Amino acid sequence: MLFFYNIMNIAEHIQNIKSKLPQTVALIAVSKTKPISDIIEAYRAGQRIFAENRVQEMTQKYEQLPKDIEWHLIGHLQTNKVKLIANFVSLIHSVDSVSLLKEIDKQAKKCNRIINVLLQFYIAKEETKFGFDDNEAMQMLESDDYKSLKNIQICGVMGMATYTDDEKTVADEFTNLNEIFQRLKKNYFATTNAFKEISMGMSGDYETAIKCGSTMVRIGSLIFGSRY
Ligand SMILES: *Cc1c(COP(=O)(O)O)cnc(C)c1O
């Protein structure tokens, strides 16, 4: 009788995924719930961008790990927690309201920084996902409130597809996000070089996301194993 073990280690998982990514697509290693030792293993394999979905966990890991790591926040962010990450976060993928954007600006200013963010869009069929829709985003980008913010930089968009095996549904949703990105670029960011990122694709759908124009894939379980 044969047993099939998953004998690859974290470094090999990273090399394997990277071999499938075009040069233009960044690998964001999603280390949520995983121990420091796993992150160090990935770091030794050359990985420098890690993402967490909880503020407290990200802060603790930041304090214990090398300072050349870029920390990305990918989960829903409560306004009262922004101040805990404002001094070190590299990119917040999950901006889903004007009030959150204003708070990020306020805390960034206190740290004398400009914080890079992505606007999260609601593209899935599922009811529970956070994010803007097209109109809400346009309203915000045209508001004086937004135009007065000096300490945030919007670098692109982020979205999560419906959790399904149906590749066509997922591809349609990612294509929709790409079209949203193109519209925003044309209407509001045509001369903003920093507005260039489309964060889409996770362990189960990143190859589809790349076909649809992703520039950042957020991969957890394929690198570190399932989270149970
Ligand atoms: C957990 C998470 C991921 C990674 O999920 P995997 O399926 O483990 O790759 C990506 N994006 C977000 C927003 C997440 O919360």
mmCIF file of C-alpha atoms and ligand atoms in Angstrom:
data_model
loop_
_atom_site.group_PDB
_atom_site.id
_atom_site.type_symbol
_atom_site.label_atom_id
_atom_site.label_comp_id
_atom_site.label_asym_id
_atom_site.label_seq_id
_atom_site.Cartn_x
_atom_site.Cartn_y
_atom_site.Cartn_z
ATOM 1 C CA MET A 1 0.000 0.000 0.000
ATOM 2 C CA LEU A 2 1.248 3.447 -0.922
ATOM 3 C CA PHE A 3 0.832 6.563 1.140
ATOM 4 C CA PHE A 4 1.265 9.938 -0.468
ATOM 5 C CA TYR A 5 2.861 12.420 1.853
ATOM 6 C CA ASN A 6 3.174 16.096 1.221
ATOM 7 C CA ILE A 7 6.946 16.029 1.459
ATOM 8 C CA MET A 8 7.726 19.500 0.092
ATOM 9 C CA ASN A 9 8.795 22.100 2.616
ATOM 10 C CA ILE A 10 7.929 25.790 2.727
ATOM 11 C CA ALA A 11 10.944 26.833 0.637
ATOM 12 C CA GLU A 12 10.054 24.323 -2.061
ATOM 13 C CA HIS A 13 6.429 25.445 -2.097
ATOM 14 C CA ILE A 14 7.584 29.021 -2.628
ATOM 15 C CA GLN A 15 9.976 28.077 -5.458
ATOM 16 C CA ASN A 16 7.251 25.995 -7.057
ATOM 17 C CA ILE A 17 4.687 28.805 -6.997
ATOM 18 C CA LYS A 18 7.224 31.398 -8.136
ATOM 19 C CA SER A 19 8.095 29.273 -11.153
ATOM 20 C CA LYS A 20 4.478 29.699 -12.271
ATOM 21 C CA LEU A 21 4.290 33.461 -11.728
ATOM 22 C CA PRO A 22 5.095 35.939 -14.508
ATOM 23 C CA GLN A 23 7.736 38.551 -13.557
ATOM 24 C CA THR A 24 4.985 41.150 -13.238
ATOM 25 C CA VAL A 25 3.133 39.312 -10.462
ATOM 26 C CA ALA A 26 4.234 39.654 -6.826
ATOM 27 C CA LEU A 27 3.867 36.780 -4.392
ATOM 28 C CA ILE A 28 2.310 37.832 -1.084
ATOM 29 C CA ALA A 29 2.807 35.043 1.474
ATOM 30 C CA VAL A 30 -0.263 34.902 3.720
ATOM 31 C CA SER A 31 1.102 33.832 7.101
ATOM 32 C CA LYS A 32 -2.039 34.310 9.234
ATOM 33 C CA THR A 33 -2.329 31.757 12.080
ATOM 34 C CA LYS A 34 1.150 30.374 11.229
ATOM 35 C CA PRO A 35 4.044 30.426 13.710
ATOM 36 C CA ILE A 36 7.132 32.631 13.530
ATOM 37 C CA SER A 37 9.244 29.583 12.647
ATOM 38 C CA ASP A 38 7.278 29.103 9.412
ATOM 39 C CA ILE A 39 7.786 32.741 8.472
ATOM 40 C CA ILE A 40 11.511 32.455 9.120
ATOM 41 C CA GLU A 41 11.668 29.436 6.854
ATOM 42 C CA ALA A 42 9.972 31.413 4.090
ATOM 43 C CA TYR A 43 12.232 34.409 4.787
ATOM 44 C CA ARG A 44 15.322 32.219 4.391
ATOM 45 C CA ALA A 45 13.943 31.121 1.039
ATOM 46 C CA GLY A 46 13.982 34.774 -0.012
ATOM 47 C CA GLN A 47 10.355 35.711 0.648
ATOM 48 C CA ARG A 48 10.041 39.302 1.919
ATOM 49 C CA ILE A 49 6.337 40.143 1.644
ATOM 50 C CA PHE A 50 3.973 38.653 4.204
ATOM 51 C CA ALA A 51 0.297 39.313 4.835
ATOM 52 C CA GLU A 52 -1.865 38.981 7.909
ATOM 53 C CA ASN A 53 -5.563 39.553 8.443
ATOM 54 C CA ARG A 54 -5.488 40.451 12.147
ATOM 55 C CA VAL A 55 -3.871 43.569 13.525
ATOM 56 C CA GLN A 56 -2.664 42.150 16.809
ATOM 57 C CA GLU A 57 -1.097 39.097 15.207
ATOM 58 C CA MET A 58 0.643 41.212 12.576
ATOM 59 C CA THR A 59 2.015 43.599 15.200
ATOM 60 C CA GLN A 60 3.425 40.772 17.311
ATOM 61 C CA LYS A 61 5.077 39.153 14.302
ATOM 62 C CA TYR A 62 6.469 42.484 13.096
ATOM 63 C CA GLU A 63 8.140 43.010 16.467
ATOM 64 C CA GLN A 64 9.840 39.609 16.427
ATOM 65 C CA LEU A 65 10.982 39.417 12.813
ATOM 66 C CA PRO A 66 13.597 41.092 10.558
ATOM 67 C CA LYS A 67 12.769 44.676 9.691
ATOM 68 C CA ASP A 68 13.212 44.291 5.940
ATOM 69 C CA ILE A 69 9.948 42.343 5.801
ATOM 70 C CA GLU A 70 7.055 44.148 4.109
ATOM 71 C CA TRP A 71 3.856 43.629 6.072
ATOM 72 C CA HIS A 72 0.556 43.741 4.200
ATOM 73 C CA LEU A 73 -2.827 43.812 5.876
ATOM 74 C CA ILE A 74 -5.484 41.838 3.992
ATOM 75 C CA GLY A 75 -8.385 41.466 6.415
ATOM 76 C CA HIS A 76 -11.217 43.787 7.353
ATOM 77 C CA LEU A 77 -9.672 46.635 9.361
ATOM 78 C CA GLN A 78 -11.523 48.395 12.164
ATOM 79 C CA THR A 79 -10.833 52.119 12.334
ATOM 80 C CA ASN A 80 -9.851 51.978 16.018
ATOM 81 C CA LYS A 81 -6.983 49.565 15.192
ATOM 82 C CA VAL A 82 -5.316 51.565 12.436
ATOM 83 C CA LYS A 83 -3.052 53.322 14.925
ATOM 84 C CA LEU A 84 -1.483 49.989 15.927
ATOM 85 C CA ILE A 85 -0.024 49.346 12.476
ATOM 86 C CA ALA A 86 0.381 52.849 11.031
ATOM 87 C CA ASN A 87 4.098 53.086 11.774
ATOM 88 C CA PHE A 88 5.121 49.953 9.869
ATOM 89 C CA VAL A 89 2.464 48.574 7.501
ATOM 90 C CA SER A 90 3.568 48.564 3.834
ATOM 91 C CA LEU A 91 0.239 48.079 2.109
ATOM 92 C CA ILE A 92 -3.352 47.831 3.328
ATOM 93 C CA HIS A 93 -5.320 45.767 0.761
ATOM 94 C CA SER A 94 -8.665 46.040 2.485
ATOM 95 C CA VAL A 95 -9.839 49.646 2.451
ATOM 96 C CA ASP A 96 -13.610 49.381 2.182
ATOM 97 C CA SER A 97 -14.951 52.764 3.375
ATOM 98 C CA VAL A 98 -14.239 56.485 3.306
ATOM 99 C CA SER A 99 -14.117 56.614 7.086
ATOM 100 C CA LEU A 100 -11.391 53.959 7.165
ATOM 101 C CA LEU A 101 -9.388 55.810 4.526
ATOM 102 C CA LYS A 102 -9.656 59.036 6.547
ATOM 103 C CA GLU A 103 -8.455 57.301 9.695
ATOM 104 C CA ILE A 104 -5.490 55.764 7.846
ATOM 105 C CA ASP A 105 -4.608 59.232 6.574
ATOM 106 C CA LYS A 106 -4.822 60.672 10.085
ATOM 107 C CA GLN A 107 -2.611 58.005 11.633
ATOM 108 C CA ALA A 108 -0.138 58.109 8.742
ATOM 109 C CA LYS A 109 0.217 61.828 9.263
ATOM 110 C CA LYS A 110 1.058 61.294 12.953
ATOM 111 C CA CYS A 111 3.832 58.923 11.854
ATOM 112 C CA ASN A 112 4.976 61.332 9.170
ATOM 113 C CA ARG A 113 4.369 58.694 6.495
ATOM 114 C CA ILE A 114 2.349 58.107 3.390
ATOM 115 C CA ILE A 115 0.563 54.760 3.674
ATOM 116 C CA ASN A 116 -0.100 52.768 0.522
ATOM 117 C CA VAL A 117 -3.558 51.235 0.230
ATOM 118 C CA LEU A 118 -5.774 49.320 -2.183
ATOM 119 C CA LEU A 119 -9.521 49.764 -2.505
ATOM 120 C CA GLN A 120 -11.304 46.495 -1.846
ATOM 121 C CA PHE A 121 -14.148 45.760 -4.248
ATOM 122 C CA TYR A 122 -17.082 43.510 -3.732
ATOM 123 C CA ILE A 123 -16.975 41.158 -6.738
ATOM 124 C CA ALA A 124 -18.255 37.825 -5.391
ATOM 125 C CA LYS A 125 -21.767 36.438 -5.218
ATOM 126 C CA GLU A 126 -21.392 35.813 -1.506
ATOM 127 C CA GLU A 127 -23.200 38.142 0.883
ATOM 128 C CA THR A 128 -20.586 38.437 3.579
ATOM 129 C CA LYS A 129 -17.691 40.001 1.679
ATOM 130 C CA PHE A 130 -16.627 43.550 2.421
ATOM 131 C CA GLY A 131 -15.873 46.131 -0.218
ATOM 132 C CA PHE A 132 -16.907 49.043 -2.374
ATOM 133 C CA ASP A 133 -19.075 48.819 -5.422
ATOM 134 C CA ASP A 134 -18.345 50.909 -8.516
ATOM 135 C CA ASN A 135 -20.593 53.825 -7.589
ATOM 136 C CA GLU A 136 -19.448 54.088 -4.001
ATOM 137 C CA ALA A 137 -15.823 54.208 -5.110
ATOM 138 C CA MET A 138 -16.488 56.869 -7.737
ATOM 139 C CA GLN A 139 -18.433 58.984 -5.248
ATOM 140 C CA MET A 140 -15.560 58.791 -2.808
ATOM 141 C CA LEU A 141 -12.899 59.631 -5.376
ATOM 142 C CA GLU A 142 -14.866 62.693 -6.436
ATOM 143 C CA SER A 143 -15.475 63.939 -2.886
ATOM 144 C CA ASP A 144 -13.632 66.863 -1.329
ATOM 145 C CA ASP A 145 -13.094 64.680 1.714
ATOM 146 C CA TYR A 146 -10.971 62.321 -0.336
ATOM 147 C CA LYS A 147 -9.131 65.059 -2.197
ATOM 148 C CA SER A 148 -7.955 66.588 1.062
ATOM 149 C CA LEU A 149 -6.163 63.411 2.179
ATOM 150 C CA LYS A 150 -2.414 63.866 1.872
ATOM 151 C CA ASN A 151 -0.980 60.877 3.739
ATOM 152 C CA ILE A 152 -2.489 57.976 1.822
ATOM 153 C CA GLN A 153 -1.669 56.718 -1.650
ATOM 154 C CA ILE A 154 -4.205 54.552 -3.451
ATOM 155 C CA CYS A 155 -2.145 52.014 -5.420
ATOM 156 C CA GLY A 156 -4.913 49.919 -6.989
ATOM 157 C CA VAL A 157 -7.688 47.487 -6.205
ATOM 158 C CA MET A 158 -8.243 44.199 -4.399
ATOM 159 C CA GLY A 159 -10.981 41.608 -4.552
ATOM 160 C CA MET A 160 -11.941 38.072 -3.630
ATOM 161 C CA ALA A 161 -13.822 35.782 -5.983
ATOM 162 C CA THR A 162 -16.654 33.475 -4.975
ATOM 163 C CA TYR A 163 -15.394 30.310 -3.309
ATOM 164 C CA THR A 164 -16.269 27.785 -6.016
ATOM 165 C CA ASP A 165 -14.730 25.185 -8.332
ATOM 166 C CA ASP A 166 -16.461 26.812 -11.286
ATOM 167 C CA GLU A 167 -13.569 28.472 -13.090
ATOM 168 C CA LYS A 168 -15.849 30.514 -15.343
ATOM 169 C CA THR A 169 -17.557 32.233 -12.403
ATOM 170 C CA VAL A 170 -14.188 33.037 -10.860
ATOM 171 C CA ALA A 171 -12.744 34.280 -14.170
ATOM 172 C CA ASP A 172 -15.799 36.514 -14.743
ATOM 173 C CA GLU A 173 -15.397 38.058 -11.291
ATOM 174 C CA PHE A 174 -11.666 38.669 -11.721
ATOM 175 C CA THR A 175 -12.282 40.147 -15.170
ATOM 176 C CA ASN A 176 -14.837 42.457 -13.598
ATOM 177 C CA LEU A 177 -12.233 43.613 -11.062
ATOM 178 C CA ASN A 178 -9.733 44.230 -13.849
ATOM 179 C CA GLU A 179 -12.332 46.348 -15.667
ATOM 180 C CA ILE A 180 -13.012 48.332 -12.492
ATOM 181 C CA PHE A 181 -9.275 48.936 -12.209
ATOM 182 C CA GLN A 182 -9.052 50.120 -15.836
ATOM 183 C CA ARG A 183 -12.008 52.490 -15.380
ATOM 184 C CA LEU A 184 -10.579 54.022 -12.223
ATOM 185 C CA LYS A 185 -7.173 54.339 -13.859
ATOM 186 C CA LYS A 186 -8.659 56.160 -16.829
ATOM 187 C CA ASN A 187 -10.967 58.445 -14.858
ATOM 188 C CA TYR A 188 -8.998 59.272 -11.706
ATOM 189 C CA PHE A 189 -5.430 57.961 -11.834
ATOM 190 C CA ALA A 190 -4.326 58.372 -15.449
ATOM 191 C CA THR A 191 -1.206 60.278 -14.410
ATOM 192 C CA THR A 192 -0.602 58.432 -11.128
ATOM 193 C CA ASN A 193 2.169 55.887 -11.675
ATOM 194 C CA ALA A 194 1.587 54.357 -8.249
ATOM 195 C CA PHE A 195 -1.907 53.252 -9.252
ATOM 196 C CA LYS A 196 -0.930 49.953 -10.846
ATOM 197 C CA GLU A 197 -1.884 47.010 -8.640
ATOM 198 C CA ILE A 198 -4.646 44.443 -8.973
ATOM 199 C CA SER A 199 -4.522 42.200 -5.894
ATOM 200 C CA MET A 200 -6.452 39.055 -6.746
ATOM 201 C CA GLY A 201 -5.899 35.311 -6.530
ATOM 202 C CA MET A 202 -5.451 32.963 -3.564
ATOM 203 C CA SER A 203 -4.252 29.328 -3.279
ATOM 204 C CA GLY A 204 -7.252 27.923 -5.105
ATOM 205 C CA ASP A 205 -7.642 30.462 -7.886
ATOM 206 C CA TYR A 206 -4.361 32.282 -8.440
ATOM 207 C CA GLU A 207 -3.700 30.798 -11.875
ATOM 208 C CA THR A 208 -7.083 32.068 -13.065
ATOM 209 C CA ALA A 209 -6.355 35.450 -11.455
ATOM 210 C CA ILE A 210 -3.080 35.745 -13.371
ATOM 211 C CA LYS A 211 -4.859 35.067 -16.660
ATOM 212 C CA CYS A 212 -7.236 37.899 -15.741
ATOM 213 C CA GLY A 213 -4.456 40.414 -15.066
ATOM 214 C CA SER A 214 -3.495 40.038 -11.399
ATOM 215 C CA THR A 215 -0.343 41.827 -10.255
ATOM 216 C CA MET A 216 -0.376 40.451 -6.685
ATOM 217 C CA VAL A 217 -1.403 36.986 -5.583
ATOM 218 C CA ARG A 218 -2.119 36.380 -1.881
ATOM 219 C CA ILE A 219 -1.198 32.778 -1.124
ATOM 220 C CA GLY A 220 -1.403 31.072 2.256
ATOM 221 C CA SER A 221 -2.233 27.387 2.381
ATOM 222 C CA LEU A 222 -0.252 26.434 -0.745
ATOM 223 C CA ILE A 223 2.881 27.731 0.989
ATOM 224 C CA PHE A 224 2.316 26.949 4.661
ATOM 225 C CA GLY A 225 -0.233 24.124 4.557
ATOM 226 C CA SER A 226 -3.886 24.266 5.516
ATOM 227 C CA ARG A 227 -4.948 26.309 8.544
ATOM 228 C CA TYR A 228 -7.610 23.884 9.913
HETATM 229 C C1 LIG B 1 -6.576 33.930 4.049
HETATM 230 C C2 LIG B 1 -6.579 34.858 2.897
HETATM 231 C C3 LIG B 1 -5.842 34.589 1.736
HETATM 232 C C4 LIG B 1 -5.045 33.319 1.530
HETATM 233 O O1 LIG B 1 -5.883 32.188 1.432
HETATM 234 P P1 LIG B 1 -5.325 30.769 0.946
HETATM 235 O O2 LIG B 1 -6.517 30.120 0.358
HETATM 236 O O3 LIG B 1 -4.817 30.069 2.147
HETATM 237 O O4 LIG B 1 -4.267 31.008 -0.063
HETATM 238 C C5 LIG B 1 -5.860 35.534 0.722
HETATM 239 N N1 LIG B 1 -6.572 36.678 0.839
HETATM 240 C C6 LIG B 1 -7.290 36.973 1.928
HETATM 241 C C7 LIG B 1 -8.044 38.250 1.978
HETATM 242 C C8 LIG B 1 -7.332 36.071 2.991
HETATM 243 O O5 LIG B 1 -8.062 36.375 4.079
#
